[in-house]
Amino acid sequence: MSKAVILTVDDDPGVSRAVARDLRRRYAERYRVVRAESGPQALEALRELKLRGDDTALLVADHRMPEMNGVEFLEHAMDLYPYARRVLLTAYADTDAAIRAINVVDLDHYLLKPWNPPEEKFYPVIDAQLEGWERADRRAPTELRVVGHRWSARSYEVRDFLARNQVPYTWLLDTAPEAAELLKAAGDPELPLVVTSDGTVLSAPTDAELAAAVGLSTAPGARFYDLVVVGGGPAGLGAAVYGGSEGLRTVLIERHASGGQAGQSSRIENYLGFPDGVSGAQLADRARRQAERFGVELITTGEVTGLEARGRARVITTADGGEIAAHAVILATGVTYRKLEAPGLEELTGAGVFYGAAMSEVPECRDSEVYVVGGANSAGQAAVNLARFARRVHILVRADGLERSMSHYLIEQIAAIPNIEVHTGTVVVAGEGEGHLERLTLRDADGERTVDAQWMFVFIGARPHTEWLDGVVERDERGYVLTGPDLTERGLLPANWTTPARPPHFLETSLPGVFAAGDVRAESIKRVASAVGDGAMAVALVHRYLEQA
């Protein structure tokens, strides 16, 4: 096989030769280095490589070039080699452009010029990018087809599961001609129907069956680990990354999809290091890949149902009867949105009534009147995203304004979008429809009124996933896990807490060796950054616990 290519492009001949020289000096034995002096020339070289069937591992582009700058080149190059790693060379004055490129072209790294000595500033970056390219699965994605009823709750759940796990698929209404052919070939199956690229037919599959069919890991590779992380939201992913990077054999168990509630966010704009914002899906996907790079096992559709101490081991049980033991456990199960208690809504869940952002449904709202219930950041982010498609977005809040619960930057954005209307002092008192949502009854200071509505997205507070911890760790009256000082202040530590006697670590629960991080922890700050910080801190405290054991 021919060597994979490293392509470098810079309009300054001197810089271009220097980059190519440094690359050849270190990588010539394993890669072929190709040099270009303009964006169009580099694209032409890539097209020739594609025609010859050669692979390209790395693209190194200077930002300031005439005709086509580095970001524009990388954006075009992605169509030819989507798996090539992308590095931008930039001057200090252009770092803002480089940061924007992280979102525009999913930039892998940017390097400030000059990079001398290359052994310190250049080669470590290139080494990491080439290692990432070699480890990546570069097979072309194969697309599934999903056939279902438009307003089927289970069809929505299947599409949401695939979307949140970054699995591409084609959605076909059961009335479409192509869908009719698939249904006939499958022998009149129960819907939703999932057909994989190799022709495997799944009739009304469970999440576990779906995960196995698309290649997601659903079972652990061992029975004992250093660390088990329960939950794959920002806190769980943060714990997994830090656990794996610090040498702990780590497994993360997630019930649905990586990212948790944050993974459904269309745009997080106050997360450190992303000045132009980042979608929850992007952030979750990068964290997941980062955890895998450090050797963390990621288990999907794993529902944890129990936790107990067996000597020094901490053992979790799963819904399928399996057990996983570890030296320590981090609980990062997060929270779910509370159900809206109003007549007629329960049976319409997934059929026009959605809890959370329901990203797979957003494009379907085109030219519709959409209702968003809630006044916190998640509701505001969803409203801004929905406004791109909907004719009008109505935000319904019980309070007299958004200032009490929503970040200032979001309030300003919403005020500037003409097709978003905020209704204060307004609650939903009923919903109705034949098979899907058709009408809502609203109540405000002027009384009740009924409005036509096919779409409602609900964000009205949250409840923790902790019912399975009854009698195992101490929780507060709302079900949030108590840790550290909260346990000692309330006098909730068992008499035989630990030997030798010591106070619990800051994030440690009433069961030694079990820690809580993120939204599930009592009195935590409900923000993505603080959840990630909790995950990192929990791993540091796990190390301290293991040293004392």
Tab-separated table of N, CA, C and O in Angstrom, residues 279-333:
chain	number	residue	atom	x	y	z
A	279	SER	N	-22.358	23.185	20.266
A	279	SER	CA	-23.582	22.429	20.516
A	279	SER	C	-23.307	21.354	21.559
A	279	SER	O	-22.179	20.878	21.708
A	280	GLY	N	-24.349	20.973	22.280
A	280	GLY	CA	-24.188	19.913	23.261
A	280	GLY	C	-23.724	18.618	22.628
A	280	GLY	O	-22.920	17.879	23.206
A	281	ALA	N	-24.221	18.329	21.419
A	281	ALA	CA	-23.817	17.100	20.729
A	281	ALA	C	-22.332	17.123	20.388
A	281	ALA	O	-21.633	16.115	20.535
A	282	GLN	N	-21.831	18.277	19.913
A	282	GLN	CA	-20.405	18.398	19.605
A	282	GLN	C	-19.561	18.191	20.856
A	282	GLN	O	-18.560	17.462	20.828
A	283	LEU	N	-19.956	18.852	21.928
A	283	LEU	CA	-19.186	18.761	23.164
A	283	LEU	C	-19.172	17.324	23.680
A	283	LEU	O	-18.127	16.802	24.076
A	284	ALA	N	-20.322	16.669	23.647
A	284	ALA	CA	-20.402	15.287	24.123
A	284	ALA	C	-19.580	14.352	23.247
A	284	ALA	O	-18.889	13.460	23.744
A	285	ASP	N	-19.642	14.551	21.935
A	285	ASP	CA	-18.898	13.676	21.026
A	285	ASP	C	-17.399	13.826	21.229
A	285	ASP	O	-16.657	12.834	21.244
A	286	ARG	N	-16.930	15.054	21.405
A	286	ARG	CA	-15.492	15.254	21.632
A	286	ARG	C	-15.060	14.636	22.953
A	286	ARG	O	-13.997	14.013	23.042
A	287	ALA	N	-15.886	14.803	23.987
A	287	ALA	CA	-15.547	14.214	25.283
A	287	ALA	C	-15.542	12.693	25.208
A	287	ALA	O	-14.676	12.027	25.788
A	288	ARG	N	-16.501	12.127	24.488
A	288	ARG	CA	-16.557	10.671	24.332
A	288	ARG	C	-15.307	10.161	23.632
A	288	ARG	O	-14.684	9.181	24.071
A	289	ARG	N	-14.908	10.837	22.523
A	289	ARG	CA	-13.698	10.407	21.806
A	289	ARG	C	-12.460	10.559	22.680
A	289	ARG	O	-11.530	9.749	22.620
A	290	GLN	N	-12.438	11.614	23.472
A	290	GLN	CA	-11.307	11.845	24.362
A	290	GLN	C	-11.214	10.738	25.409
A	290	GLN	O	-10.127	10.219	25.693
A	291	ALA	N	-12.356	10.337	25.966
A	291	ALA	CA	-12.359	9.258	26.947
A	291	ALA	C	-11.891	7.951	26.321
A	291	ALA	O	-11.086	7.209	26.916
A	292	GLU	N	-12.357	7.663	25.113
A	292	GLU	CA	-11.945	6.425	24.435
A	292	GLU	C	-10.453	6.433	24.155
A	292	GLU	O	-9.794	5.392	24.231
A	293	ARG	N	-9.924	7.611	23.848
A	293	ARG	CA	-8.481	7.709	23.587
A	293	ARG	C	-7.669	7.310	24.816
A	293	ARG	O	-6.575	6.751	24.707
A	294	PHE	N	-8.217	7.566	26.004
A	294	PHE	CA	-7.526	7.201	27.242
A	294	PHE	C	-7.892	5.798	27.721
A	294	PHE	O	-7.597	5.425	28.855
A	295	GLY	N	-8.541	5.027	26.867
A	295	GLY	CA	-8.801	3.632	27.184
A	295	GLY	C	-10.045	3.368	28.013
A	295	GLY	O	-10.226	2.258	28.521
A	296	VAL	N	-10.930	4.363	28.137
A	296	VAL	CA	-12.154	4.171	28.912
A	296	VAL	C	-13.139	3.324	28.111
A	296	VAL	O	-13.321	3.533	26.911
A	297	GLU	N	-13.774	2.358	28.750
A	297	GLU	CA	-14.846	1.599	28.121
A	297	GLU	C	-16.155	2.366	28.283
A	297	GLU	O	-16.480	2.813	29.390
A	298	LEU	N	-16.905	2.512	27.206
A	298	LEU	CA	-18.179	3.223	27.237
A	298	LEU	C	-19.300	2.236	26.930
A	298	LEU	O	-19.332	1.638	25.855
A	299	ILE	N	-20.201	2.058	27.875
A	299	ILE	CA	-21.306	1.124	27.741
A	299	ILE	C	-22.597	1.911	27.529
A	299	ILE	O	-22.940	2.785	28.337
A	300	THR	N	-23.307	1.615	26.452
A	300	THR	CA	-24.579	2.275	26.150
A	300	THR	C	-25.740	1.339	26.478
A	300	THR	O	-25.595	0.122	26.392
A	301	THR	N	-26.888	1.905	26.806
A	301	THR	CA	-28.124	1.200	27.200
A	301	THR	C	-27.902	0.348	28.445
A	301	THR	O	-28.561	-0.665	28.630
A	302	GLY	N	-26.993	0.778	29.292
A	302	GLY	CA	-26.774	0.078	30.556
A	302	GLY	C	-27.566	0.745	31.661
A	302	GLY	O	-27.258	1.863	32.077
A	303	GLU	N	-28.600	0.092	32.140
A	303	GLU	CA	-29.419	0.660	33.208
A	303	GLU	C	-28.985	0.074	34.544
A	303	GLU	O	-29.132	-1.124	34.786
A	304	VAL	N	-28.440	0.921	35.425
A	304	VAL	CA	-27.958	0.478	36.733
A	304	VAL	C	-29.130	0.468	37.709
A	304	VAL	O	-29.869	1.445	37.833
A	305	THR	N	-29.290	-0.647	38.406
A	305	THR	CA	-30.444	-0.814	39.305
A	305	THR	C	-30.065	-1.018	40.764
A	305	THR	O	-30.935	-0.999	41.632
A	306	GLY	N	-28.775	-1.219	41.075
A	306	GLY	CA	-28.398	-1.447	42.460
A	306	GLY	C	-26.937	-1.170	42.711
A	306	GLY	O	-26.114	-1.146	41.790
A	307	LEU	N	-26.600	-0.924	43.987
A	307	LEU	CA	-25.230	-0.654	44.412
A	307	LEU	C	-25.061	-1.200	45.817
A	307	LEU	O	-25.921	-1.000	46.678
A	308	GLU	N	-23.952	-1.886	46.049
A	308	GLU	CA	-23.685	-2.399	47.395
A	308	GLU	C	-22.183	-2.518	47.627
A	308	GLU	O	-21.388	-2.540	46.684
A	309	ALA	N	-21.818	-2.588	48.905
A	309	ALA	CA	-20.426	-2.808	49.294
A	309	ALA	C	-20.233	-4.277	49.611
A	309	ALA	O	-21.037	-4.873	50.334
A	310	ARG	N	-19.163	-4.850	49.059
A	310	ARG	CA	-18.771	-6.216	49.380
A	310	ARG	C	-17.302	-6.172	49.787
A	310	ARG	O	-16.409	-6.228	48.938
A	311	GLY	N	-17.082	-6.011	51.067
A	311	GLY	CA	-15.712	-5.816	51.536
A	311	GLY	C	-15.185	-4.514	50.997
A	311	GLY	O	-15.828	-3.460	51.106
A	312	ARG	N	-14.015	-4.531	50.369
A	312	ARG	CA	-13.427	-3.320	49.792
A	312	ARG	C	-13.995	-3.011	48.413
A	312	ARG	O	-13.766	-1.920	47.880
A	313	ALA	N	-14.717	-3.944	47.824
A	313	ALA	CA	-15.264	-3.726	46.482
A	313	ALA	C	-16.597	-2.993	46.558
A	313	ALA	O	-17.350	-3.121	47.526
A	314	ARG	N	-16.886	-2.234	45.510
A	314	ARG	CA	-18.177	-1.599	45.342
A	314	ARG	C	-18.795	-2.216	44.087
A	314	ARG	O	-18.194	-2.166	43.003
A	315	VAL	N	-19.983	-2.792	44.224
A	315	VAL	CA	-20.575	-3.597	43.151
A	315	VAL	C	-21.879	-2.962	42.695
A	315	VAL	O	-22.756	-2.666	43.514
A	316	ILE	N	-22.000	-2.753	41.379
A	316	ILE	CA	-23.266	-2.282	40.824
A	316	ILE	C	-23.932	-3.428	40.082
A	316	ILE	O	-23.268	-4.304	39.521
A	317	THR	N	-25.259	-3.433	40.106
A	317	THR	CA	-26.023	-4.411	39.346
A	317	THR	C	-26.803	-3.678	38.263
A	317	THR	O	-27.187	-2.509	38.429
A	318	THR	N	-27.042	-4.364	37.145
A	318	THR	CA	-27.740	-3.763	36.012
A	318	THR	C	-29.071	-4.466	35.786
A	318	THR	O	-29.324	-5.546	36.316
A	319	ALA	N	-29.916	-3.836	34.977
A	319	ALA	CA	-31.267	-4.336	34.761
A	319	ALA	C	-31.284	-5.721	34.152
A	319	ALA	O	-32.244	-6.477	34.333
A	320	ASP	N	-30.235	-6.098	33.417
A	320	ASP	CA	-30.192	-7.428	32.810
A	320	ASP	C	-29.622	-8.485	33.753
A	320	ASP	O	-29.372	-9.621	33.339
A	321	GLY	N	-29.398	-8.127	35.030
A	321	GLY	CA	-28.899	-9.073	36.013
A	321	GLY	C	-27.388	-9.140	36.123
A	321	GLY	O	-26.861	-9.896	36.938
A	322	GLY	N	-26.673	-8.333	35.343
A	322	GLY	CA	-25.214	-8.346	35.389
A	322	GLY	C	-24.670	-7.582	36.578
A	322	GLY	O	-25.379	-6.795	37.226
A	323	GLU	N	-23.411	-7.825	36.884
A	323	GLU	CA	-22.721	-7.131	37.969
A	323	GLU	C	-21.365	-6.630	37.488
A	323	GLU	O	-20.695	-7.297	36.697
A	324	ILE	N	-20.986	-5.458	37.982
A	324	ILE	CA	-19.653	-4.903	37.722
A	324	ILE	C	-19.107	-4.400	39.047
A	324	ILE	O	-19.785	-3.641	39.751
A	325	ALA	N	-17.897	-4.832	39.382
A	325	ALA	CA	-17.273	-4.439	40.649
A	325	ALA	C	-16.107	-3.494	40.382
A	325	ALA	O	-15.498	-3.510	39.304
A	326	ALA	N	-15.804	-2.676	41.372
A	326	ALA	CA	-14.710	-1.715	41.234
A	326	ALA	C	-14.218	-1.304	42.605
A	326	ALA	O	-14.882	-1.523	43.621
A	327	HIS	N	-13.041	-0.677	42.624
A	327	HIS	CA	-12.532	-0.107	43.867
A	327	HIS	C	-13.362	1.106	44.291
A	327	HIS	O	-13.513	1.374	45.483
A	328	ALA	N	-13.884	1.868	43.284
A	328	ALA	CA	-14.632	3.093	43.587
A	328	ALA	C	-15.692	3.319	42.524
A	328	ALA	O	-15.585	2.828	41.398
A	329	VAL	N	-16.711	4.081	42.898
A	329	VAL	CA	-17.828	4.391	41.993
A	329	VAL	C	-18.094	5.886	42.041
A	329	VAL	O	-18.066	6.498	43.124
A	330	ILE	N	-18.341	6.490	40.879
A	330	ILE	CA	-18.782	7.884	40.804
A	330	ILE	C	-20.190	7.907	40.229
A	330	ILE	O	-20.436	7.416	39.128
A	331	LEU	N	-21.129	8.458	41.001
A	331	LEU	CA	-22.512	8.590	40.566
A	331	LEU	C	-22.666	9.915	39.835
A	331	LEU	O	-22.478	10.983	40.422
A	332	ALA	N	-22.999	9.849	38.551
A	332	ALA	CA	-23.173	11.061	37.746
A	332	ALA	C	-24.420	10.897	36.885
A	332	ALA	O	-24.408	11.165	35.686
A	333	THR	N	-25.496	10.445	37.527
A	333	THR	CA	-26.698	10.081	36.788
A	333	THR	C	-27.546	11.260	36.364
A	333	THR	O	-28.527	11.092	35.635
